[in-house]
Every structure is written in C-alpha cells, then in structure tokens.
Short mmCIF file of C-alpha atoms in Angstrom, two decimals:
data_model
loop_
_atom_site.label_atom_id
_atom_site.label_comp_id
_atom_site.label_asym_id
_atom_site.label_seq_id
_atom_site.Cartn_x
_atom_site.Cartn_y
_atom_site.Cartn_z
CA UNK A 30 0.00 0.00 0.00
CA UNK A 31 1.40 3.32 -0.68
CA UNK A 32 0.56 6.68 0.25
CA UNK A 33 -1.92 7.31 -2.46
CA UNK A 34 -3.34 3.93 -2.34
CA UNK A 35 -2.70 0.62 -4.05
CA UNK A 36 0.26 -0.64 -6.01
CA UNK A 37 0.11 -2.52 -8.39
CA UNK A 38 3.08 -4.61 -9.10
CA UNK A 39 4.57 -4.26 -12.00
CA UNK A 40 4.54 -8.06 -12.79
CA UNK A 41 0.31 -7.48 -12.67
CA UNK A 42 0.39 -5.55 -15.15
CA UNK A 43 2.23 -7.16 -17.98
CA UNK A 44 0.90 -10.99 -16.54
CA UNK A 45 -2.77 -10.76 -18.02
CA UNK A 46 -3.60 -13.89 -19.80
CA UNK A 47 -7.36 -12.71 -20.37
CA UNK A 48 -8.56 -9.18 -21.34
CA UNK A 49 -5.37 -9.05 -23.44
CA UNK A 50 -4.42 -7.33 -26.53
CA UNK A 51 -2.77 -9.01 -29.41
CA UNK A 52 0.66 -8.08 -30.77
CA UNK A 53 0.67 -6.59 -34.02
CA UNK A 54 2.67 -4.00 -34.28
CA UNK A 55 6.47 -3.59 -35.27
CA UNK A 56 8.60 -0.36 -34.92
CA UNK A 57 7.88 1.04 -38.62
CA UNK A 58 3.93 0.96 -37.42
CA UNK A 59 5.18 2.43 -34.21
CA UNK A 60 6.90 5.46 -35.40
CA UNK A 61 3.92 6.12 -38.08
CA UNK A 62 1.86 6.09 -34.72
CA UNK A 63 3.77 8.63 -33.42
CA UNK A 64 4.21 11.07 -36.52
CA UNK A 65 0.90 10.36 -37.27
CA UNK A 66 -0.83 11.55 -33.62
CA UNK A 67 2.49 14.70 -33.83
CA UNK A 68 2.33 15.89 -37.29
CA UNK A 69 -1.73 17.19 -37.77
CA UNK A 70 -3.45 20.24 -36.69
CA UNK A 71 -0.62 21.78 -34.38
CA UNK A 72 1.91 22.33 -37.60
CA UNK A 73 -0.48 23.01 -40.06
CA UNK A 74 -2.44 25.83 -38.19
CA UNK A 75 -0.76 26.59 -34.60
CA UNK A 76 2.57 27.78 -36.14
CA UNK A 77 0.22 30.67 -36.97
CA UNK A 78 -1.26 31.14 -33.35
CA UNK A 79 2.48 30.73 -31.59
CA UNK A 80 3.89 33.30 -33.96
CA UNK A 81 1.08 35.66 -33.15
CA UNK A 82 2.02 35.11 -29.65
CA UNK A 83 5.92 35.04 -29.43
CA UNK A 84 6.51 36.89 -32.97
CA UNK A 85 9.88 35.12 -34.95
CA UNK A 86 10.43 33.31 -31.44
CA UNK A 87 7.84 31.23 -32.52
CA UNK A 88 11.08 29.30 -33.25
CA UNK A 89 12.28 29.30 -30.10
CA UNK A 90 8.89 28.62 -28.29
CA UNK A 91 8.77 25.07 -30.78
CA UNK A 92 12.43 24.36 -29.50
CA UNK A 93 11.52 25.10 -25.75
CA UNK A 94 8.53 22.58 -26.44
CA UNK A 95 10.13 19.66 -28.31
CA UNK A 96 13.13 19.47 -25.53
CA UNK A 97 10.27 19.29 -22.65
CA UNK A 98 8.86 16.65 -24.78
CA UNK A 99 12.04 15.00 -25.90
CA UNK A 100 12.67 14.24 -22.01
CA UNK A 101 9.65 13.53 -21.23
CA UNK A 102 9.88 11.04 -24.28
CA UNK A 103 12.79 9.35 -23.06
CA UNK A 104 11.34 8.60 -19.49
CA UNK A 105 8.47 7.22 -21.62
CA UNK A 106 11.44 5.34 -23.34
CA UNK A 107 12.17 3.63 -20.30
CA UNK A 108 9.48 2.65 -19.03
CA UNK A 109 7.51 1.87 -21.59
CA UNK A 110 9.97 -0.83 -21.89
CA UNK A 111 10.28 -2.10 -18.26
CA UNK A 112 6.18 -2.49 -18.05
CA UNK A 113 5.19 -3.11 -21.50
CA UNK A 114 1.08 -3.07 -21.36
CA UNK A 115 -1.53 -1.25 -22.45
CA UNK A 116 -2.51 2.73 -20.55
CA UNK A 117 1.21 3.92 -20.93
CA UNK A 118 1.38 6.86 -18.23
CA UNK A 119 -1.79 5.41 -16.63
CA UNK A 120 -0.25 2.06 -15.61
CA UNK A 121 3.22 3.39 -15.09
CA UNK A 122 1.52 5.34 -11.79
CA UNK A 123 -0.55 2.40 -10.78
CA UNK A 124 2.60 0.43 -10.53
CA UNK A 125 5.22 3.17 -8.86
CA UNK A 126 2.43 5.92 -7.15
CA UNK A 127 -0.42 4.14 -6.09
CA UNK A 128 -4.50 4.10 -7.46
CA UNK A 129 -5.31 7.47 -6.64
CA UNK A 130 -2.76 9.34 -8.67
CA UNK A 131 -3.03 6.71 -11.18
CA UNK A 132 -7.03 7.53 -11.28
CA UNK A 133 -6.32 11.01 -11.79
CA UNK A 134 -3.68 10.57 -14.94
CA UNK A 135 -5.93 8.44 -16.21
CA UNK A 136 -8.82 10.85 -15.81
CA UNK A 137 -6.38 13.24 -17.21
CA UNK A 138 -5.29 10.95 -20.45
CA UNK A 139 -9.30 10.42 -21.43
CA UNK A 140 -9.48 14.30 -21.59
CA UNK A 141 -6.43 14.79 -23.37
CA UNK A 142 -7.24 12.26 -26.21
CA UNK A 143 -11.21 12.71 -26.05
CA UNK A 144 -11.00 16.68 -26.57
CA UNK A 145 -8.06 16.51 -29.04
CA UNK A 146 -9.66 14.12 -30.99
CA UNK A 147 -13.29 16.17 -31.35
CA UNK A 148 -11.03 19.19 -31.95
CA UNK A 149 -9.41 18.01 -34.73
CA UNK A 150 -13.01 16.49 -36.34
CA UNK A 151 -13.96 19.60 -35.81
CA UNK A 152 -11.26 21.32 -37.92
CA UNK A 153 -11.37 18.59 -40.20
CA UNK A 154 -15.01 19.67 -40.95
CA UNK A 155 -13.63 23.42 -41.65
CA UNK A 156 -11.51 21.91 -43.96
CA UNK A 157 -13.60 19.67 -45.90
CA UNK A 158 -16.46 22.65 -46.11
CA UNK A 159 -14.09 25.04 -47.23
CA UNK A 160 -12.80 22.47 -49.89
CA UNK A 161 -16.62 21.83 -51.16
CA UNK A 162 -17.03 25.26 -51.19
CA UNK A 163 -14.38 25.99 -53.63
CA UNK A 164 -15.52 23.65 -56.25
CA UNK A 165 -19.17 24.80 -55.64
CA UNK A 166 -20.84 22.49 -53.82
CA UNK A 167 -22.54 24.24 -50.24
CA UNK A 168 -23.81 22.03 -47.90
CA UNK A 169 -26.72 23.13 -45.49
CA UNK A 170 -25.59 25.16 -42.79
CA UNK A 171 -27.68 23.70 -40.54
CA UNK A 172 -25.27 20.70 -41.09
CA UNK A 173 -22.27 22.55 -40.94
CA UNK A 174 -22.02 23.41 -36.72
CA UNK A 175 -23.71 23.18 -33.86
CA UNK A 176 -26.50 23.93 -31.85
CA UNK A 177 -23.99 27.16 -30.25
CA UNK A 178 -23.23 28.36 -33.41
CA UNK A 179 -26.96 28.27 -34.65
CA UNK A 180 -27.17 25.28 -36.52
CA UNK A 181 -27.88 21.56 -35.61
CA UNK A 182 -25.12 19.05 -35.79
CA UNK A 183 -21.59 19.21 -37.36
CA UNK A 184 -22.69 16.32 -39.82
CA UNK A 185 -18.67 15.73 -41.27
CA UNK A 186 -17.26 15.91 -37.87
CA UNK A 187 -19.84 13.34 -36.60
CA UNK A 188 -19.45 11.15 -39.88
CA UNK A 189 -15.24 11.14 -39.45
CA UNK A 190 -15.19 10.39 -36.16
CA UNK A 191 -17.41 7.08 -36.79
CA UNK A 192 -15.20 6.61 -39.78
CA UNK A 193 -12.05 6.16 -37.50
CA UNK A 194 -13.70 4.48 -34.81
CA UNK A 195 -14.89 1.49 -37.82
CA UNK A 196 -11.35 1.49 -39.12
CA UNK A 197 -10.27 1.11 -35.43
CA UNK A 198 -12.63 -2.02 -34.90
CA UNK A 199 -11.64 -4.24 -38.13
CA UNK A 200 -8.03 -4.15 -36.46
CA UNK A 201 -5.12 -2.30 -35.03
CA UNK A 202 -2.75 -3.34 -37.50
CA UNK A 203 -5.23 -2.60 -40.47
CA UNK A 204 -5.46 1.00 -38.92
CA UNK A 205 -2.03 1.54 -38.50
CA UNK A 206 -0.83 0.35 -41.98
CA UNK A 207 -3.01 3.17 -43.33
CA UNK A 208 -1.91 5.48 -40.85
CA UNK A 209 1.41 4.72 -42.45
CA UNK A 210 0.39 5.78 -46.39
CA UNK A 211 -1.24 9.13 -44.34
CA UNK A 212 1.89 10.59 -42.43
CA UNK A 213 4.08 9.57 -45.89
CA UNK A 214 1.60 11.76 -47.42
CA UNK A 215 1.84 14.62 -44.45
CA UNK A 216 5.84 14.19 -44.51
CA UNK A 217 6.17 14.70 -48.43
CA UNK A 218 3.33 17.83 -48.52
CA UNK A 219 5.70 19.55 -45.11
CA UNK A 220 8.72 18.88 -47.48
CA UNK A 221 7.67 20.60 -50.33
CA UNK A 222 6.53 23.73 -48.12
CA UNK A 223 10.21 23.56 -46.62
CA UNK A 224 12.04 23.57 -50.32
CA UNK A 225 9.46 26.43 -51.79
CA UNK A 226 9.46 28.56 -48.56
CA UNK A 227 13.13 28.92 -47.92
CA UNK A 228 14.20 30.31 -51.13
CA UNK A 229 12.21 33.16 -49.84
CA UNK A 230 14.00 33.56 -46.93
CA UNK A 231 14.70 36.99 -46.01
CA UNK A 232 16.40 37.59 -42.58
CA UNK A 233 14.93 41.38 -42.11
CA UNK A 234 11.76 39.40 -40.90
CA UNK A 235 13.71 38.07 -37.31
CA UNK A 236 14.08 41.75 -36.24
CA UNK A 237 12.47 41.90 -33.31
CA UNK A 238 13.12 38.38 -32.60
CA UNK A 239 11.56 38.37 -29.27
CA UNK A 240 9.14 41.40 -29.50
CA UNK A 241 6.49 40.08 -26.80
CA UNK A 242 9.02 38.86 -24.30
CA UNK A 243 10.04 35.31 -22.73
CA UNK A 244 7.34 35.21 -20.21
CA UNK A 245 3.69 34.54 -20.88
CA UNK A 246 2.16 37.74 -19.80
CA UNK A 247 -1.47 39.13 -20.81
CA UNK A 248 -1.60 41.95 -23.15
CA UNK A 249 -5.47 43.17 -23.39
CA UNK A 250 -7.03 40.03 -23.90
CA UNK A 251 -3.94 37.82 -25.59
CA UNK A 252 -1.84 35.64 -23.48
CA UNK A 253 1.61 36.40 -25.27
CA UNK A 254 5.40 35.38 -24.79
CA UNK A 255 7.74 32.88 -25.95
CA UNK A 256 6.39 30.78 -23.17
CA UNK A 257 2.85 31.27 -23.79
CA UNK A 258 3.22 30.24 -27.63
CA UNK A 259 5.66 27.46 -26.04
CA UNK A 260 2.07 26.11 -23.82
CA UNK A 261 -0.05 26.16 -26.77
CA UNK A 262 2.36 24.63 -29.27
CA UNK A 263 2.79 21.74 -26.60
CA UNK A 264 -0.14 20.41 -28.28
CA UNK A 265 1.77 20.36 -31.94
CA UNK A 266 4.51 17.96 -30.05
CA UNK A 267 2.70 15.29 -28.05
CA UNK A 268 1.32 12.36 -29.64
CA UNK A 269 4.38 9.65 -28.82
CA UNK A 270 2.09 8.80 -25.59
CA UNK A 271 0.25 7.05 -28.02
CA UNK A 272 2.98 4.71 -29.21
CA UNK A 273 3.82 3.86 -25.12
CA UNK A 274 -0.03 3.37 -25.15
CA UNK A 275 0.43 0.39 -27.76
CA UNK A 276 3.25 -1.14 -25.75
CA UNK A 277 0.69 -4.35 -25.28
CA UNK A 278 0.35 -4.58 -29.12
CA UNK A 279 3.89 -4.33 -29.92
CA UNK A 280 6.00 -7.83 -31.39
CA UNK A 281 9.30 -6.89 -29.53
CA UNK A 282 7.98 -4.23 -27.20
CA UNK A 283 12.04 -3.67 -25.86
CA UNK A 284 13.15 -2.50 -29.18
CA UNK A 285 10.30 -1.59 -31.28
CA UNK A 286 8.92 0.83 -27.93
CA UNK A 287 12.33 2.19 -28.07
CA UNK A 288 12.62 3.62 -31.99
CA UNK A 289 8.83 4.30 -31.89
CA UNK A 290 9.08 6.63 -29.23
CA UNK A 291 12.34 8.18 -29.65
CA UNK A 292 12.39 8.37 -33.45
CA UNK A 293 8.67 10.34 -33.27
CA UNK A 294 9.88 12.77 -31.43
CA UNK A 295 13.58 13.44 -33.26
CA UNK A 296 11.63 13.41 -36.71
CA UNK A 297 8.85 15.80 -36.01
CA UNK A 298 10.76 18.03 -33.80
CA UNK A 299 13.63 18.41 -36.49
CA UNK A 300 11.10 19.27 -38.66
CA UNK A 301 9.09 21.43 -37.02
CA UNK A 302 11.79 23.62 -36.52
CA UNK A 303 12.58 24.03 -40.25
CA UNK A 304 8.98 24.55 -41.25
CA UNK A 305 9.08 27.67 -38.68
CA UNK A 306 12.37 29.07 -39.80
CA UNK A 307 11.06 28.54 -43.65
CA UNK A 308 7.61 30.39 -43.19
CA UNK A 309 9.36 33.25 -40.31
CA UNK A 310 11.94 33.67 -42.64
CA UNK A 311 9.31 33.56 -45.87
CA UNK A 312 7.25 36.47 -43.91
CA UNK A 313 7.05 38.37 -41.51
CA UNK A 314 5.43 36.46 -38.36
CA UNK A 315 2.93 39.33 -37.57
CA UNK A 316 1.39 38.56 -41.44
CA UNK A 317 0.40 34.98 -41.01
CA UNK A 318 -0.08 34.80 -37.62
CA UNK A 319 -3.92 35.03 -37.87
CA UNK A 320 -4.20 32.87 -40.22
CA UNK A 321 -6.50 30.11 -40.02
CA UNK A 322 -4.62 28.37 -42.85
CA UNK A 323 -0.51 29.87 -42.55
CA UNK A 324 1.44 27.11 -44.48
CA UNK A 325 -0.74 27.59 -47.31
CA UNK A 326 -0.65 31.53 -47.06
CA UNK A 327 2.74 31.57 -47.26
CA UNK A 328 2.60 29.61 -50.06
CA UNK A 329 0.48 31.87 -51.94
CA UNK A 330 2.30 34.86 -50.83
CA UNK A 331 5.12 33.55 -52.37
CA UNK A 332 3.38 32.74 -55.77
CA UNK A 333 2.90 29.24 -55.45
CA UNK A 334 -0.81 28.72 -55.81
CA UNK A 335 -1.01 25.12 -56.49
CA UNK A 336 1.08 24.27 -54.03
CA UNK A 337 -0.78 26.04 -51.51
CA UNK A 338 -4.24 24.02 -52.67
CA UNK A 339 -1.90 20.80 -52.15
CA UNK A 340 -0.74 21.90 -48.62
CA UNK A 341 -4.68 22.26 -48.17
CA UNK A 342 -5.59 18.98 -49.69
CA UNK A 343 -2.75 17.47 -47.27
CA UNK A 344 -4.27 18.71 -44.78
CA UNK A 345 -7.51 17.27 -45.35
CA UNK A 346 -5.22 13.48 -45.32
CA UNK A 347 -3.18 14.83 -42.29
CA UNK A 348 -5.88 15.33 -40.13
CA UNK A 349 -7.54 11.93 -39.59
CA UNK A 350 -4.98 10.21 -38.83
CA UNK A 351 -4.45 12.35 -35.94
CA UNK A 352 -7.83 11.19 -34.74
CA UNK A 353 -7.38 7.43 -35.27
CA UNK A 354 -4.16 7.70 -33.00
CA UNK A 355 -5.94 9.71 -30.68
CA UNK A 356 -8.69 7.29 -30.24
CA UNK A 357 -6.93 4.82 -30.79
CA UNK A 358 -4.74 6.23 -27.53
CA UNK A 359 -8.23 6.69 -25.51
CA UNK A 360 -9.94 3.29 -26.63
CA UNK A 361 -6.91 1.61 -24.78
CA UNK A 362 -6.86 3.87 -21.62
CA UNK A 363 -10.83 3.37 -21.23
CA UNK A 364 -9.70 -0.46 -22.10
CA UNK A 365 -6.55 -0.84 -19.15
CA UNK A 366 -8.54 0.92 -16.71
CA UNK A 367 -12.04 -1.51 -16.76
CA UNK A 368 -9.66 -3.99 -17.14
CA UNK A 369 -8.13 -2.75 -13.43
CA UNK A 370 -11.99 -2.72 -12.34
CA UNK A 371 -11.96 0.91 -11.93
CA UNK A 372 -14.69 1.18 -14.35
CA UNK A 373 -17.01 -1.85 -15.54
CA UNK A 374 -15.03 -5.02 -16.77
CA UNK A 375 -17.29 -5.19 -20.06
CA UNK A 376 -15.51 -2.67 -21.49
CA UNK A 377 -12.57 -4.68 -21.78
CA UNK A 378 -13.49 -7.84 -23.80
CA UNK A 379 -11.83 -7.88 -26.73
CA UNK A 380 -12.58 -9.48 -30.37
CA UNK A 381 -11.85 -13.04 -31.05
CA UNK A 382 -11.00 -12.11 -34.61
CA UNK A 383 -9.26 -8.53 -34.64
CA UNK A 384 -7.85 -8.86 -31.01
CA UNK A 385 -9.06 -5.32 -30.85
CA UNK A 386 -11.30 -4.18 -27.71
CA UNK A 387 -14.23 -3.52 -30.10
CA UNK A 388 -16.93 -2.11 -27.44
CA UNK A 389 -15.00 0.28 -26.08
CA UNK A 390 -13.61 1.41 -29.33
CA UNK A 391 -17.49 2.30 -30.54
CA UNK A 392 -18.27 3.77 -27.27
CA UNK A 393 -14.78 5.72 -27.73
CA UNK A 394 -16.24 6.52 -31.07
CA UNK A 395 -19.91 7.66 -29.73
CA UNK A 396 -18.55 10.25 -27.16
CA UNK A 397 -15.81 11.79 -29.48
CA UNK A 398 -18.44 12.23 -32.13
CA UNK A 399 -21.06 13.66 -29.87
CA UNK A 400 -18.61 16.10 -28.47
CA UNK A 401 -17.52 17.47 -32.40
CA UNK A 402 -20.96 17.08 -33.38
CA UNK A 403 -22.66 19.52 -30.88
CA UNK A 404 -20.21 21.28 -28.45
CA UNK A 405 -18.16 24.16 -28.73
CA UNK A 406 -14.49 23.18 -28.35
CA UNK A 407 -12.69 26.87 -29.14
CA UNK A 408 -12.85 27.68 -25.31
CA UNK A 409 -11.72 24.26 -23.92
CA UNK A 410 -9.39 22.71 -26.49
CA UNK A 411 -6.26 23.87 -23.97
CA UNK A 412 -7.43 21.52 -21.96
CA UNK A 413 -6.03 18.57 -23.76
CA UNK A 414 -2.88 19.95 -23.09
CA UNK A 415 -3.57 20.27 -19.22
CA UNK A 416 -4.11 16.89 -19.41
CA UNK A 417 -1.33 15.52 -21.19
CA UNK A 418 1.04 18.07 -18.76
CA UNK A 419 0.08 16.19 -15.67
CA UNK A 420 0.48 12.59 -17.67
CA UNK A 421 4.10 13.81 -18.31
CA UNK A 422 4.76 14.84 -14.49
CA UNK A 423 3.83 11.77 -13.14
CA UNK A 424 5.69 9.71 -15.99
CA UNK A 425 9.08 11.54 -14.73
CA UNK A 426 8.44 10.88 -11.37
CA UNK A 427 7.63 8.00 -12.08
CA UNK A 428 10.81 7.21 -14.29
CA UNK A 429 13.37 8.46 -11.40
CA UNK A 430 11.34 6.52 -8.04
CA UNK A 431 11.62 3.60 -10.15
CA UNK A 432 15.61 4.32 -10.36
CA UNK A 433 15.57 4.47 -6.84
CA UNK A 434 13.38 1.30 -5.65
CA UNK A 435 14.52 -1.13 -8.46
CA UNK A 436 18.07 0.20 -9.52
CA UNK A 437 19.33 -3.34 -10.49
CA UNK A 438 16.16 -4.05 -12.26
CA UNK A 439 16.28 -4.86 -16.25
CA UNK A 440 15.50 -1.80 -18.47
CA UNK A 441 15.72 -2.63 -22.19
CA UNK A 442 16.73 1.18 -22.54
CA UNK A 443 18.30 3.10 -20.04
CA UNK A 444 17.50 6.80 -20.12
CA UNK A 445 20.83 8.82 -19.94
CA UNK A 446 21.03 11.26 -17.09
CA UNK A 447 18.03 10.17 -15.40
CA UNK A 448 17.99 12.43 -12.83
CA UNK A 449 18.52 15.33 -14.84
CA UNK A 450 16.11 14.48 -17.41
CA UNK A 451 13.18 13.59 -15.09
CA UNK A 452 13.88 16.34 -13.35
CA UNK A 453 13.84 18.66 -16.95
CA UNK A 454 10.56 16.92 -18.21
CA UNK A 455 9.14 17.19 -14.48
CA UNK A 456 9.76 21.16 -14.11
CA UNK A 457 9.31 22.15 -17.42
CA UNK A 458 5.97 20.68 -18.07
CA UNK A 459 4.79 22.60 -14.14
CA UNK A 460 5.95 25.80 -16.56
CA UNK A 461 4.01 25.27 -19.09
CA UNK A 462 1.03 24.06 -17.46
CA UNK A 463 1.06 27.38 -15.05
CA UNK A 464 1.44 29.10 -18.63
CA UNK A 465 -1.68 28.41 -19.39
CA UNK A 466 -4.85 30.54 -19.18
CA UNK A 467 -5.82 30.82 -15.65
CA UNK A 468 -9.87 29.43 -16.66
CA UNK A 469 -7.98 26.50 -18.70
CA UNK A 470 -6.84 25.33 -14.94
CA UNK A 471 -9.90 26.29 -13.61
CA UNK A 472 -11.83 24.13 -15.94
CA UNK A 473 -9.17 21.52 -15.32
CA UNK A 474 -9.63 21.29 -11.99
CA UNK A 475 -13.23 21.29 -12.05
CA UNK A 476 -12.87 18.06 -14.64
CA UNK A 477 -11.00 15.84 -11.92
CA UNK A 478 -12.65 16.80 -9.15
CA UNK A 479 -15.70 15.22 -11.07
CA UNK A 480 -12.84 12.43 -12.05
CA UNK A 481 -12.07 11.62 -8.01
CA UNK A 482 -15.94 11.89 -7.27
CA UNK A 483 -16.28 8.90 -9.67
CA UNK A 484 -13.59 6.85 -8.47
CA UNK A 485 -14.25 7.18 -4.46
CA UNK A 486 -17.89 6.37 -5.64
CA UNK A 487 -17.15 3.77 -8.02
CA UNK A 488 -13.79 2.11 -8.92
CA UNK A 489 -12.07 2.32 -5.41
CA UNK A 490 -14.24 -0.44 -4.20
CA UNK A 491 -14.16 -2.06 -7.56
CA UNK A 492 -10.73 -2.59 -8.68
CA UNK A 493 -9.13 -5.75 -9.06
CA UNK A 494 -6.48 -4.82 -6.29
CA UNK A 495 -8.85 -4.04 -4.20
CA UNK A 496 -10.99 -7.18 -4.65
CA UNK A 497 -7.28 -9.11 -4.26
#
C-alpha cells in the first residue's frame, strides 16, 4: 500500500492472460503512430497562433517545447519498456504511485485524447467545407455546426469520427498500416513547403526576434510570450504517448517501444523547426499569424498557388490520422482501466478475430463524435494539453522513483542522465502548465474533481487490487 493507495506490481500488469491485446505491431507501425498523432493540426495551423504570440520566437517557443517533450519522451522510453502493457502513463503510476494518482492521470489521459480528438473532427469539418465550397458544392448550414453556433449538428465531424472508430474495430494493424500511407503523405506535402518557402527567406523578418518577451504575460485580452506560444504549441509535439499506449500490441515491445518513441519525437521536432524558420523567414510572423490556414498563405504569398491548394488537400489526409491515433490512444486507456476494475469489466473484452477491444472502441467513437458534433471546443481545447502536462509529471516521477526502488532491475533502454532528465521533463511541463490561461486550470480542476468523485464512488471499491 502506498501513500496514495494501491500498487500494483509491476509483474500485474504485464501478466494478463485474459482481457489481453494481441501483438501486431512492429517499430515502422510504431513510429507512423507517433508522426501520425504529432504531425496534424498543431503544424499546419498553430505555427500561426504561436507566432502571433511570441513573434519570430515562434522558433524558439517550438524548440523550448520539443526538448520538454524529448525528455519527457525518453522517461516514456524507459518505461515503456520495463512495463510493456496497455494505458502507458496510466499504468506506469498504478505500478510506482499508487490508485489514486493513477485515477487522476488516467482521468487526465481520457481528456487529453477525447478533446483533441473532437477538436481536430472539428477542424477537419472546416476543412472539408471550405474544400466543397471551392468547387461549388454548399452544404446546409444547418449541417455545418452546432447547436452554439446556430445550426444543428456538425454532420462531417460526426461522420469522421465514426469513420475512424470502424477502421479502429476491423483491427489495429489494419489502422495503423493506413496510418502509415497518411503521415508519408503529411511528410512529403511539409517537405515541399520547406524547399518552396526557404528560397524566400529573407532575414529582415527576425528583427524583433523576441518582441512580446520570454514570459507569458497578458496583453489586453492575448496571453503572449515565448512561453505562452511554447504552452499552446505543446499540443503540436505530443502524440508519442500514443505509441507507449500500444506497448501491449507491440512484437518486440524492448526494441520496437524504443525507436517508436524516440524516433517520433527526433523526426517531427527536427522538422518542425525548419517549417518555422522557412515560413518566419518567408514572412514576416505578424502577417500569417492570424491565419487560419498559414502554411498555405505563405505559399500563396510567395506565388505558389497550387502548391498552396496541395498543402490544403494534405491537410484534409493529415488530419484523420491524428484522430485514429488519438482514439486509438483513448480506446486503450478506457480499455486498461475496466480492465483494473476501476470502471465496468465489459468494457474490456476484446474481439476473437481482430484482437481489438471492439466495445470500447465504438463507445470511444460515440462520445468523441457527440462532443464534435454539438459542443463548442474553441474555449476548452487547452485543456487537452492540461491533461497531457500532468500525464508527463507523473511519468518523470515515475521514471526516477523507479531508479531508486529497483536500480538493479532490467531496463531494455536506459534513459541517460536520469535524474537530470526527469527532473527537466518534471519542471518544465509545471511551466508550461502554469502558462496556461488561468480558466484552462480552472476548468481543469473542475474536470478531476468530477474524475475523483467517480472513483471514491465507483472504482475504489471495484478494482481488481482491491478485490485481491
């Protein structure tokens, strides 16, 4: 028993013989898994809203994101390997911290993934409509948003996300094979942006470099600093939780874990980088950073019209993949956690045929379409990023207790410096979090105190450990 409740051995959670998923997956399905959940909706439209914010530091504020993330990743690197199952930060705090704070990143994870995957059907919708639109065909607006915005459903959000949660049932390697064609297609469209953008490259348009300031600060109504652009483009990085998420489902989970992780994060955070120097150094940060659409403005800016409509039409690919990885990611927290007992068992039966955990997929599938169907998402979607904040505290904690209980035990891949790196991840992800808009904590708050009102009245008395 430890101070916040239960532990679950380690050797409990990667010893299920029932409930269990099948392994499918090798390290090239990995990696796709994590460029696929990475590369979406944060490079293709928040490079506009953290150059708004933070000016040409937008470049820095990407680089002051991918290193929290790159040590976060490697704690995930480590353990991910040590306990390979199913709820990645989830079951590393069930097995080091104890039920309660495991509860809570769980609680935490099911937010991040549920709200980032209705955001993205949501701006996978704009998209599509604005697509339609250009070649003439206009869909009823009363099928185009919701009931806040004056209409009745967003119809193409709705349809997408069932879309992705059927792909998700016929199989998890099925899914992630495609997911594979999709970020080829996302990596070659970012490529082509890179090669047109920097020809254009002027360095007049770094002068201010840092015209806002390091520290997020509020000016009228903006949040603005390198760090606030840094807490918002947090979301454009994280995704590689999704690949520790799969450890169950992985062939050789010490070596495949290991790339998939690691090589996500190197890859998208390399070329995130160069995509911000291309389109700061393209135009002047203050021009595209309202832009709904920046990539593609730059593009046209620059006189390259086509390749602006295939930056769009990339988009359009880019975009569901992110939300198959990101349900995929939340179909297999809601799956480890009935499987634990803290919420009902029947959610984690799993097919016969696809080895995938079918019910709770749909279900998955049935909340995030509700949500993009009929709520408004523009003043909450920073909460996914609260979420996945507190996942990557506990995982560092996590990483560097485990270095101290266990320091003989096995680990497949040692993270370097451990101390220094969980330490890193640990304090720079507090940063960021307390960068965020004071009501985005608010509202996160408020979400687990309904989170720990379910558990004490539900799964507490419920879960396997507790049942012995």
């Amino acid at each position: 028993m430890g101070l916040w409740g239960p532990i679950k051995p380690i050797e409990r959670s990667t010893g299920h013989s029932a409930h269990r998923l099948r392994p499918s997956l090798s390290w090239p399905h990995l990696i796709a898994l994590g460029v696929g959940a990475i590369v979406g909706t944060g490079i293709y439209t928040l490079t506009g809203v953290g150059a708004e914010r933070a000016g040409p530091a937008v470049i820095l504020a990407f680089v002051i994101a991918g290193a929290v993330c790159a040590c976060a990743a490697l704690a995930y690197a480590e353990l991910a390997t040590m306990i390979p199952a199913a709820g990645s930060a989830y079951t590393y705090s069930y097995s080091v911290l104890g039920e309660t704070v495991a509860w809570v990143v769980g609680w935490s994870l099911i937010l991040e993934y549920s709200l980032a995957c209705s955001a993205v059907a949501v701006g996978w919708s704009g998209y599509l409509v604005g697509w339609l639109q250009s070649a003439g065909v206009h869909l009823p607006p009363l099928l185009l948003q919701g009931p806040h915005a004056g209409g009745l459903v967003n119809l193409p959000a709705v349809l997408v996300s069932f879309a992705i949660a059927g792909m998700l049932m016929l199989g998890t390697r099925e899914s992630a094979t495609l997911n594979i064609v999709l970020v080829v297609i996302k990596l070659v469209a970012l490529a082509v942006f890179v090669a047109l953008a920097l020809p254009g490259f002027d360095v007049a348009h770094f002068h201010p470099f840092i015209p806002h300031g390091f520290v997020s600060h509020a000016e009228g109504s903006t949040t603005r600093g390198v760090m606030a652009a840094a807490a918002i483009l947090f979301f454009a990085f994280y995704g590689f939780d999704a690949v520790a998420t799969s450890a169950e489902e992985a062939k050789n989970p010490g070596r495949d874990l290991t790339i998939g992780i690691v090589g996500s994060m190197a890859l998208c955070t390399s070329l995130y980088i160069l995509v911000a120097i291309a389109a700061v150094g393209a135009m002047p940060a203050s021009v595209f950073g309202n832009s709904p659409e920046p990539l593609a403005l730059v593009l046209r800016t620059l006189g390259h019209p086509f390749a602006a409509w295939a930056i769009a039409a990339a988009a359009l690919v880019a975009l569901p993949s992110v939300i198959l990885v990101m349900m995929y990611g939340q179909s297999r927290i809601f799956f480890v956690m009935a499987r634990d007992g803290l919420l009902p068992r029947a959610l984690a039966k799993v097919s016969p045929r696809s080895g995938a955990p079918v019910l709770v997929t749909g279900i998955t599938g049935l909340f995030v379409a509700g949500v993009a169907g009929f709520l408004r998402l523009d003043e909450i979607a920073e909460l996914a990023n609260a979420g996945t904040l507190i996942a990557f505290i506990a995982v560092g904690i996590c990483m560097m207790l485990l270095r101290r209980r266990a320091p003989e035990a096995p680990r497949i891949f040692r993270c370097p410096q451990p101390y220094l790196v969980g330490t890193l991840a640990v304090l720079g992800c507090l940063y960021l979090l307390f960068s965020l808009p004071e009501k985005t904590l608010v509202r996160f708050l408020i979400w687990n105190v309904a989170g720990l009102a379910v558990y004490f009245l539900y799964g507490r008395a419920r879960s396997v450990l507790a049942r012995g």
